[in-house]
């Protein structure tokens, strides 16, 4: 059997270092990285999975987390709202009782409105003294007219009784107010829509409209001066009254140079339009004297047509005739009215309306009621809407003060 000789290269290969296995190292690296990744993931999972810490709400209020300051603020706010609401309710109740007491005390047809000032009101209740209150009384009857509105502010009111439930009376230290007499009310109540009242000056009222006399509507115009009389009433003085029948005459009642009945130029022209009527006119000596005609001129006119026409047809004669007061003449010579086209019955009815009767129909004076005897009228003035007067008073008692 032939022996095989050893290969010297095999012996050298055995003595050399083995070649590295790169596949095994790569597999081993993968295993190490997987182990490292798994460890990190495991740590994260342990952190994320850790059970949450729950707080127990057993036995604790839902407001336990609200700051104490907010709790106190909310409580104070609620208390303040309740206090204000209670205070305002007490004011409203006291105002109602006071309105009833004033209406009964002054015997008013309409219920007044009372507004009590000051806060808090409950402290005034304990003190039985109201600092200030405003009173408004609408539609107050005053003689023939109605006062549109009475407003007053009462200060330092001492209450008799228990506020706010039992108000028996009150004593007012001082009161300031005013009263308005509306022109609209005057026109409605005095003139029955036939008269109109308006401002003519600081203390003057202009009255215009119509006045029925003997079935005719006479145009009326007058002025009223207003003032305070005796501190208890508003007075009116009627002056400058005139009644007109257009185209016939103007009548001014009263005394003085402007008073009387005067013919309009058209009526004077009708009287002197014919010779017969002109001669009848000149045949009244009292009239020719008032006209200032010389007796010689009158005699020439009565005996000559040309002289008569020249005298009675002149503009001067007609103007003078229109300026003469013929009240007494028409009474003695009623034919003068007929010649002028005037109904004697109309003038007779007009002359029977003496000045007091006429002015009384236009007067809007009023006096304060006896129940308000401690109130005084001051500073009367005329405004665009009516006549306003100031009211003042001290130590005023309302209701029972004992």
Tab-separated table of C-alpha atoms in Angstrom:
chain	number	residue	atom	x	y	z
A	1	UNK	CA	0.000	0.000	0.000
A	2	UNK	CA	1.461	3.215	-1.099
A	3	UNK	CA	1.779	5.777	1.702
A	4	UNK	CA	0.677	9.307	1.049
A	5	UNK	CA	3.089	11.987	1.834
A	6	UNK	CA	1.820	14.921	3.888
A	7	UNK	CA	1.218	18.210	2.132
A	8	UNK	CA	3.456	20.812	3.607
A	9	UNK	CA	0.848	23.558	2.833
A	10	UNK	CA	-1.740	21.846	4.982
A	11	UNK	CA	0.577	21.932	7.951
A	12	UNK	CA	1.232	25.602	7.406
A	13	UNK	CA	-2.550	26.294	7.149
A	14	UNK	CA	-3.163	24.547	10.413
A	15	UNK	CA	-0.562	26.673	12.138
A	16	UNK	CA	-2.156	29.973	10.768
A	17	UNK	CA	-4.989	31.938	12.578
A	18	UNK	CA	-8.485	30.977	11.470
A	19	UNK	CA	-10.272	33.432	9.088
A	20	UNK	CA	-12.972	35.574	10.649
A	21	UNK	CA	-16.583	34.571	10.032
A	22	UNK	CA	-18.193	37.855	8.995
A	23	UNK	CA	-21.692	36.338	8.715
A	24	UNK	CA	-21.572	35.074	12.298
A	25	UNK	CA	-20.423	38.492	13.552
A	26	UNK	CA	-23.216	40.151	11.657
A	27	UNK	CA	-25.792	37.799	13.166
A	28	UNK	CA	-24.319	38.338	16.604
A	29	UNK	CA	-24.543	42.151	16.180
A	30	UNK	CA	-28.126	41.888	15.236
A	31	UNK	CA	-28.893	39.897	18.366
A	32	UNK	CA	-27.092	42.449	20.591
A	33	UNK	CA	-28.969	45.440	18.988
A	34	UNK	CA	-32.272	43.627	19.393
A	35	UNK	CA	-31.517	42.995	23.036
A	36	UNK	CA	-30.635	46.691	23.542
A	37	UNK	CA	-33.772	47.896	21.717
A	38	UNK	CA	-35.927	45.532	23.637
A	39	UNK	CA	-34.493	46.788	26.878
A	40	UNK	CA	-35.228	50.435	26.001
A	41	UNK	CA	-38.709	49.581	24.830
A	42	UNK	CA	-39.270	47.610	27.990
A	43	UNK	CA	-38.224	50.614	30.092
A	44	UNK	CA	-40.565	52.903	28.156
A	45	UNK	CA	-43.420	50.459	28.472
A	46	UNK	CA	-42.832	50.242	32.174
A	47	UNK	CA	-42.918	54.064	32.430
A	48	UNK	CA	-46.039	54.417	30.273
A	49	UNK	CA	-47.828	51.563	31.876
A	50	UNK	CA	-47.290	52.768	35.406
A	51	UNK	CA	-50.800	53.053	36.921
A	52	UNK	CA	-52.041	56.690	37.359
A	53	UNK	CA	-52.372	58.193	40.766
A	54	UNK	CA	-56.090	58.911	41.406
A	55	UNK	CA	-57.222	61.530	43.980
A	56	UNK	CA	-60.078	60.591	46.138
A	57	UNK	CA	-63.093	63.074	46.127
A	58	UNK	CA	-64.795	61.334	48.960
A	59	UNK	CA	-65.984	63.870	51.583
A	60	UNK	CA	-64.730	67.019	49.717
A	61	UNK	CA	-66.854	69.965	48.202
A	62	UNK	CA	-66.860	70.751	44.536
A	63	UNK	CA	-65.810	74.316	45.428
A	64	UNK	CA	-62.837	73.056	47.377
A	65	UNK	CA	-60.580	74.072	44.511
A	66	UNK	CA	-62.012	77.660	44.272
A	67	UNK	CA	-59.810	80.273	45.961
A	68	UNK	CA	-61.108	81.624	49.255
A	69	UNK	CA	-60.989	85.213	47.970
A	70	UNK	CA	-63.408	84.392	45.176
A	71	UNK	CA	-65.758	82.697	47.602
A	72	UNK	CA	-65.808	85.700	49.879
A	73	UNK	CA	-66.321	88.054	46.933
A	74	UNK	CA	-69.275	86.058	45.617
A	75	UNK	CA	-70.853	85.947	49.070
A	76	UNK	CA	-70.445	89.697	49.499
A	77	UNK	CA	-71.940	90.339	46.053
A	78	UNK	CA	-75.008	88.220	46.764
A	79	UNK	CA	-75.447	89.937	50.107
A	80	UNK	CA	-75.181	93.379	48.504
A	81	UNK	CA	-77.772	92.486	45.860
A	82	UNK	CA	-80.189	91.247	48.503
A	83	UNK	CA	-79.597	94.367	50.595
A	84	UNK	CA	-80.232	96.708	47.661
A	85	UNK	CA	-83.324	94.760	46.590
A	86	UNK	CA	-84.731	94.850	50.100
A	87	UNK	CA	-83.956	98.538	50.439
A	88	UNK	CA	-85.676	99.385	47.139
A	89	UNK	CA	-88.729	97.317	48.045
A	90	UNK	CA	-88.994	99.225	51.297
A	91	UNK	CA	-88.740	102.532	49.394
A	92	UNK	CA	-91.472	101.500	46.956
A	93	UNK	CA	-93.777	100.503	49.801
A	94	UNK	CA	-93.128	103.736	51.693
A	95	UNK	CA	-93.758	105.791	48.526
A	96	UNK	CA	-97.089	104.078	48.019
A	97	UNK	CA	-98.213	104.733	51.592
A	98	UNK	CA	-97.078	108.353	51.394
A	99	UNK	CA	-98.993	108.879	48.151
A	100	UNK	CA	-102.161	107.591	49.771
A	101	UNK	CA	-101.675	109.802	52.831
A	102	UNK	CA	-101.071	112.972	50.757
A	103	UNK	CA	-104.090	112.260	48.562
A	104	UNK	CA	-106.321	111.896	51.614
A	105	UNK	CA	-104.843	114.877	53.448
A	106	UNK	CA	-105.147	117.324	50.527
A	107	UNK	CA	-108.359	115.767	49.199
A	108	UNK	CA	-106.904	115.284	45.738
A	109	UNK	CA	-108.863	113.728	42.893
A	110	UNK	CA	-105.725	112.207	41.335
A	111	UNK	CA	-103.147	110.191	43.204
A	112	UNK	CA	-99.785	111.972	43.469
A	113	UNK	CA	-96.423	110.446	42.636
A	114	UNK	CA	-93.801	110.372	45.380
A	115	UNK	CA	-90.110	109.627	44.776
A	116	UNK	CA	-87.957	109.248	47.897
A	117	UNK	CA	-84.274	110.011	47.443
A	118	UNK	CA	-81.337	108.702	49.436
A	119	UNK	CA	-79.610	105.358	49.939
A	120	UNK	CA	-79.771	103.363	52.009
A	121	UNK	CA	-83.402	103.961	52.848
A	122	UNK	CA	-83.446	101.572	55.787
A	123	UNK	CA	-81.207	103.878	57.801
A	124	UNK	CA	-83.751	106.655	57.222
A	125	UNK	CA	-86.453	104.270	58.401
A	126	UNK	CA	-84.658	103.746	61.684
A	127	UNK	CA	-84.179	107.497	62.083
A	128	UNK	CA	-87.800	108.276	61.046
A	129	UNK	CA	-86.498	111.066	58.876
A	130	UNK	CA	-86.369	111.273	55.087
A	131	UNK	CA	-83.687	113.487	53.595
A	132	UNK	CA	-85.557	114.483	50.450
A	133	UNK	CA	-88.616	113.478	48.444
A	134	UNK	CA	-90.136	114.723	45.197
A	135	UNK	CA	-93.913	114.972	44.843
A	136	UNK	CA	-95.800	115.372	41.554
A	137	UNK	CA	-99.553	115.957	41.556
A	138	UNK	CA	-101.308	115.978	38.154
A	139	UNK	CA	-104.588	117.696	37.287
A	140	UNK	CA	-105.408	119.646	40.443
A	141	UNK	CA	-108.769	121.429	40.472
A	142	UNK	CA	-108.404	125.155	41.235
A	143	UNK	CA	-111.648	127.146	41.090
A	144	UNK	CA	-112.816	127.300	37.442
A	145	UNK	CA	-109.580	125.878	36.031
A	146	UNK	CA	-107.315	122.893	36.540
A	147	UNK	CA	-103.627	123.042	37.305
A	148	UNK	CA	-101.840	120.884	34.759
A	149	UNK	CA	-99.144	119.833	37.205
A	150	UNK	CA	-97.845	120.611	40.668
A	151	UNK	CA	-94.244	119.637	41.445
A	152	UNK	CA	-92.513	120.025	44.786
A	153	UNK	CA	-89.343	118.899	46.519
A	154	UNK	CA	-89.631	118.351	50.259
A	155	UNK	CA	-86.509	118.359	52.414
A	156	UNK	CA	-85.884	117.010	55.904
A	157	UNK	CA	-89.178	115.169	56.402
A	158	UNK	CA	-89.961	113.961	59.925
A	159	UNK	CA	-92.214	110.927	59.745
A	160	UNK	CA	-94.951	110.239	62.280
A	161	UNK	CA	-95.558	106.511	62.516
A	162	UNK	CA	-93.515	103.497	61.558
A	163	UNK	CA	-91.807	103.381	58.193
A	164	UNK	CA	-92.477	101.897	55.812
A	165	UNK	CA	-95.676	100.105	56.841
A	166	UNK	CA	-97.541	102.619	58.983
A	167	UNK	CA	-97.169	106.253	57.962
A	168	UNK	CA	-99.645	108.395	59.905
A	169	UNK	CA	-98.326	111.792	58.880
A	170	UNK	CA	-95.250	113.898	58.330
A	171	UNK	CA	-93.788	117.322	59.012
A	172	UNK	CA	-91.748	118.916	56.215
A	173	UNK	CA	-89.113	121.421	57.264
A	174	UNK	CA	-88.947	123.050	53.824
A	175	UNK	CA	-90.677	122.665	50.484
A	176	UNK	CA	-89.878	124.229	47.112
A	177	UNK	CA	-91.951	123.634	44.022
A	178	UNK	CA	-93.895	125.142	41.179
A	179	UNK	CA	-97.306	124.926	39.583
A	180	UNK	CA	-98.176	125.161	35.884
A	181	UNK	CA	-101.476	126.490	34.564
A	182	UNK	CA	-101.527	125.215	31.000
A	183	UNK	CA	-102.808	127.390	28.149
A	184	UNK	CA	-104.348	124.295	26.586
A	185	UNK	CA	-106.376	123.693	29.747
A	186	UNK	CA	-107.463	127.335	29.858
A	187	UNK	CA	-108.637	127.224	26.261
A	188	UNK	CA	-110.584	124.033	26.908
A	189	UNK	CA	-112.118	124.950	30.257
A	190	UNK	CA	-112.824	128.663	29.844
A	191	UNK	CA	-113.227	129.154	26.137
A	192	UNK	CA	-114.734	125.836	25.103
A	193	UNK	CA	-112.353	125.953	22.117
A	194	UNK	CA	-113.584	129.484	21.220
A	195	UNK	CA	-110.795	131.293	23.064
A	196	UNK	CA	-107.057	130.961	22.778
A	197	UNK	CA	-104.550	131.904	25.482
A	198	UNK	CA	-100.931	132.665	24.617
A	199	UNK	CA	-97.906	134.504	25.957
A	200	UNK	CA	-97.896	138.278	25.455
A	201	UNK	CA	-95.133	139.272	27.868
A	202	UNK	CA	-93.263	138.266	30.994
A	203	UNK	CA	-96.425	138.579	33.066
A	204	UNK	CA	-99.056	139.116	30.373
A	205	UNK	CA	-101.372	136.695	28.618
A	206	UNK	CA	-103.047	137.441	25.283
A	207	UNK	CA	-106.639	136.224	24.918
A	208	UNK	CA	-108.164	135.977	21.438
A	209	UNK	CA	-111.220	134.261	20.011
A	210	UNK	CA	-114.968	134.751	19.737
A	211	UNK	CA	-117.728	135.443	22.241
A	212	UNK	CA	-121.406	134.707	21.488
A	213	UNK	CA	-123.716	137.677	22.118
A	214	UNK	CA	-127.379	137.788	21.057
A	215	UNK	CA	-126.872	135.074	18.478
A	216	UNK	CA	-123.823	136.731	16.925
A	217	UNK	CA	-120.164	135.737	17.242
A	218	UNK	CA	-118.195	138.795	18.292
A	219	UNK	CA	-114.431	138.813	17.906
A	220	UNK	CA	-112.744	139.181	21.256
A	221	UNK	CA	-109.295	140.338	22.238
A	222	UNK	CA	-107.974	141.068	25.719
A	223	UNK	CA	-104.868	141.022	27.862
A	224	UNK	CA	-104.532	139.524	31.313
A	225	UNK	CA	-101.826	140.544	33.777
A	226	UNK	CA	-100.952	137.816	36.286
A	227	UNK	CA	-99.521	138.099	39.791
A	228	UNK	CA	-99.515	136.672	43.309
A	229	UNK	CA	-102.147	138.068	45.645
A	230	UNK	CA	-101.623	137.777	49.370
A	231	UNK	CA	-99.273	134.848	48.874
A	232	UNK	CA	-102.239	132.507	48.690
A	233	UNK	CA	-103.597	132.915	45.181
A	234	UNK	CA	-102.809	133.736	41.584
A	235	UNK	CA	-104.639	136.840	40.383
A	236	UNK	CA	-105.517	137.967	36.862
A	237	UNK	CA	-106.364	141.507	35.841
A	238	UNK	CA	-108.201	141.728	32.521
A	239	UNK	CA	-107.528	144.874	30.490
A	240	UNK	CA	-107.600	146.026	26.896
A	241	UNK	CA	-110.746	144.026	26.144
A	242	UNK	CA	-112.462	144.736	22.861
A	243	UNK	CA	-115.364	143.133	21.027
A	244	UNK	CA	-115.654	143.595	17.271
A	245	UNK	CA	-118.382	143.082	14.731
A	246	UNK	CA	-116.465	143.428	11.453
A	247	UNK	CA	-117.712	146.329	9.376
A	248	UNK	CA	-120.072	147.587	12.112
A	249	UNK	CA	-118.557	148.606	15.451
A	250	UNK	CA	-116.020	147.997	18.189
A	251	UNK	CA	-117.046	147.835	21.833
A	252	UNK	CA	-114.603	148.346	24.700
A	253	UNK	CA	-116.168	147.783	28.124
A	254	UNK	CA	-115.047	149.605	31.234
A	255	UNK	CA	-114.061	153.153	32.015
A	256	UNK	CA	-111.570	155.546	30.478
A	257	UNK	CA	-111.066	157.367	27.214
A	258	UNK	CA	-110.780	154.168	25.202
A	259	UNK	CA	-113.990	152.629	26.557
A	260	UNK	CA	-117.292	152.745	24.693
A	261	UNK	CA	-118.771	151.847	21.339
A	262	UNK	CA	-117.337	153.201	18.120
A	263	UNK	CA	-118.527	152.796	14.584
A	264	UNK	CA	-116.316	151.322	11.924
A	265	UNK	CA	-115.587	153.641	8.969
A	266	UNK	CA	-117.876	151.563	6.747
A	267	UNK	CA	-120.793	152.010	9.159
A	268	UNK	CA	-120.095	155.746	9.480
A	269	UNK	CA	-120.079	156.040	5.701
A	270	UNK	CA	-123.461	154.352	5.466
A	271	UNK	CA	-124.982	156.816	7.937
A	272	UNK	CA	-123.807	159.812	5.960
A	273	UNK	CA	-124.356	158.326	2.511
A	274	UNK	CA	-127.674	160.084	1.807
A	275	UNK	CA	-128.743	163.639	2.449
A	276	UNK	CA	-131.655	162.679	4.680
A	277	UNK	CA	-129.541	160.475	6.926
A	278	UNK	CA	-126.736	163.058	7.040
A	279	UNK	CA	-129.161	165.775	8.103
A	280	UNK	CA	-130.597	163.469	10.793
A	281	UNK	CA	-127.078	162.846	12.007
A	282	UNK	CA	-126.217	166.534	12.192
A	283	UNK	CA	-129.528	167.147	13.960
A	284	UNK	CA	-128.150	165.515	17.128
A	285	UNK	CA	-126.426	168.357	19.024
A	286	UNK	CA	-124.603	166.022	21.385
A	287	UNK	CA	-122.994	164.304	18.409
A	288	UNK	CA	-121.960	167.492	16.598
A	289	UNK	CA	-120.353	168.777	19.774
A	290	UNK	CA	-118.351	165.575	20.128
A	291	UNK	CA	-117.348	165.873	16.502
A	292	UNK	CA	-116.084	169.371	17.173
A	293	UNK	CA	-118.185	170.940	14.411
A	294	UNK	CA	-118.899	174.670	14.684
A	295	UNK	CA	-122.582	175.564	14.908
A	296	UNK	CA	-122.278	177.817	11.883
A	297	UNK	CA	-120.893	174.993	9.750
A	298	UNK	CA	-123.701	172.703	10.887
A	299	UNK	CA	-126.328	175.322	10.056
A	300	UNK	CA	-124.931	175.825	6.560
A	301	UNK	CA	-124.905	172.061	5.961
A	302	UNK	CA	-128.482	171.703	7.131
A	303	UNK	CA	-129.659	174.463	4.745
A	304	UNK	CA	-127.590	173.662	1.683
A	305	UNK	CA	-127.139	170.378	-0.152
A	306	UNK	CA	-123.746	171.304	-1.502
A	307	UNK	CA	-122.461	172.348	1.907
A	308	UNK	CA	-123.968	169.184	3.458
A	309	UNK	CA	-122.217	166.932	0.961
A	310	UNK	CA	-118.958	168.796	1.374
A	311	UNK	CA	-119.086	168.425	5.170
A	312	UNK	CA	-120.341	164.859	5.636
A	313	UNK	CA	-118.521	163.431	2.631
A	314	UNK	CA	-115.071	164.531	3.634
A	315	UNK	CA	-112.575	161.910	4.901
A	316	UNK	CA	-112.019	163.992	8.000
A	317	UNK	CA	-115.683	163.859	8.977
A	318	UNK	CA	-115.819	160.057	8.556
A	319	UNK	CA	-112.644	159.615	10.594
A	320	UNK	CA	-114.002	161.802	13.389
A	321	UNK	CA	-117.317	159.950	13.398
A	322	UNK	CA	-115.469	156.630	13.735
A	323	UNK	CA	-113.607	157.916	16.807
A	324	UNK	CA	-116.609	159.177	18.747
A	325	UNK	CA	-118.053	157.103	21.594
A	326	UNK	CA	-121.704	156.651	20.697
A	327	UNK	CA	-122.794	154.375	23.556
A	328	UNK	CA	-125.125	156.877	25.159
A	329	UNK	CA	-126.183	158.298	21.806
A	330	UNK	CA	-127.415	155.001	20.434
A	331	UNK	CA	-129.458	154.525	23.589
A	332	UNK	CA	-131.158	157.883	23.106
A	333	UNK	CA	-131.222	157.687	19.299
A	334	UNK	CA	-131.575	154.001	18.344
A	335	UNK	CA	-132.202	154.973	14.727
A	336	UNK	CA	-128.465	155.674	14.442
A	337	UNK	CA	-127.860	151.928	14.679
A	338	UNK	CA	-130.455	151.159	12.050
A	339	UNK	CA	-128.977	153.726	9.672
A	340	UNK	CA	-125.587	152.045	10.127
A	341	UNK	CA	-127.041	148.577	9.568
A	342	UNK	CA	-126.624	147.492	13.191
A	343	UNK	CA	-129.236	145.426	15.030
A	344	UNK	CA	-130.268	147.430	18.099
A	345	UNK	CA	-130.925	144.199	19.998
A	346	UNK	CA	-127.272	143.192	19.572
A	347	UNK	CA	-126.017	146.466	21.046
A	348	UNK	CA	-128.590	146.317	23.838
A	349	UNK	CA	-127.462	142.792	24.808
A	350	UNK	CA	-123.834	143.853	24.607
A	351	UNK	CA	-124.341	146.881	26.831
A	352	UNK	CA	-125.994	144.687	29.442
A	353	UNK	CA	-122.756	142.717	29.737
A	354	UNK	CA	-121.155	144.907	32.333
A	355	UNK	CA	-117.354	144.769	32.684
A	356	UNK	CA	-117.369	142.540	35.821
A	357	UNK	CA	-119.418	139.916	34.033
A	358	UNK	CA	-117.179	139.983	30.974
A	359	UNK	CA	-113.887	139.889	32.835
A	360	UNK	CA	-115.121	137.114	35.094
A	361	UNK	CA	-115.678	134.929	32.059
A	362	UNK	CA	-112.022	135.348	31.120
A	363	UNK	CA	-110.452	135.283	34.564
A	364	UNK	CA	-108.336	132.259	35.502
A	365	UNK	CA	-107.451	133.273	39.051
A	366	UNK	CA	-107.191	130.511	41.623
A	367	UNK	CA	-106.508	130.162	45.331
A	368	UNK	CA	-104.617	127.413	47.129
A	369	UNK	CA	-106.856	124.998	49.032
A	370	UNK	CA	-107.364	125.544	52.739
A	371	UNK	CA	-105.727	122.187	53.420
A	372	UNK	CA	-102.463	123.721	52.064
A	373	UNK	CA	-102.675	126.860	54.190
A	374	UNK	CA	-98.940	126.853	54.972
A	375	UNK	CA	-97.917	127.028	51.305
A	376	UNK	CA	-97.259	130.388	49.634
A	377	UNK	CA	-97.354	131.483	45.975
A	378	UNK	CA	-94.292	133.342	44.688
A	379	UNK	CA	-92.687	134.501	41.433
A	380	UNK	CA	-95.545	134.258	38.940
A	381	UNK	CA	-94.398	134.330	35.295
A	382	UNK	CA	-95.742	133.535	31.831
A	383	UNK	CA	-94.105	130.860	29.671
A	384	UNK	CA	-94.865	129.583	26.183
A	385	UNK	CA	-96.872	126.681	27.593
A	386	UNK	CA	-98.729	128.507	30.358
A	387	UNK	CA	-98.550	130.442	33.603
A	388	UNK	CA	-96.053	129.145	36.165
A	389	UNK	CA	-95.866	130.089	39.832
A	390	UNK	CA	-93.373	129.073	42.492
A	391	UNK	CA	-94.578	127.414	45.685
A	392	UNK	CA	-92.714	127.617	48.987
A	393	UNK	CA	-93.486	126.434	52.479
A	394	UNK	CA	-91.904	125.667	55.856
A	395	UNK	CA	-93.111	123.546	58.715
A	396	UNK	CA	-95.733	121.819	56.583
A	397	UNK	CA	-97.813	119.158	58.312
A	398	UNK	CA	-99.552	116.344	56.449
A	399	UNK	CA	-101.880	113.840	58.038
A	400	UNK	CA	-101.768	113.162	61.753
A	401	UNK	CA	-98.694	114.644	63.448
A	402	UNK	CA	-99.581	113.783	67.028
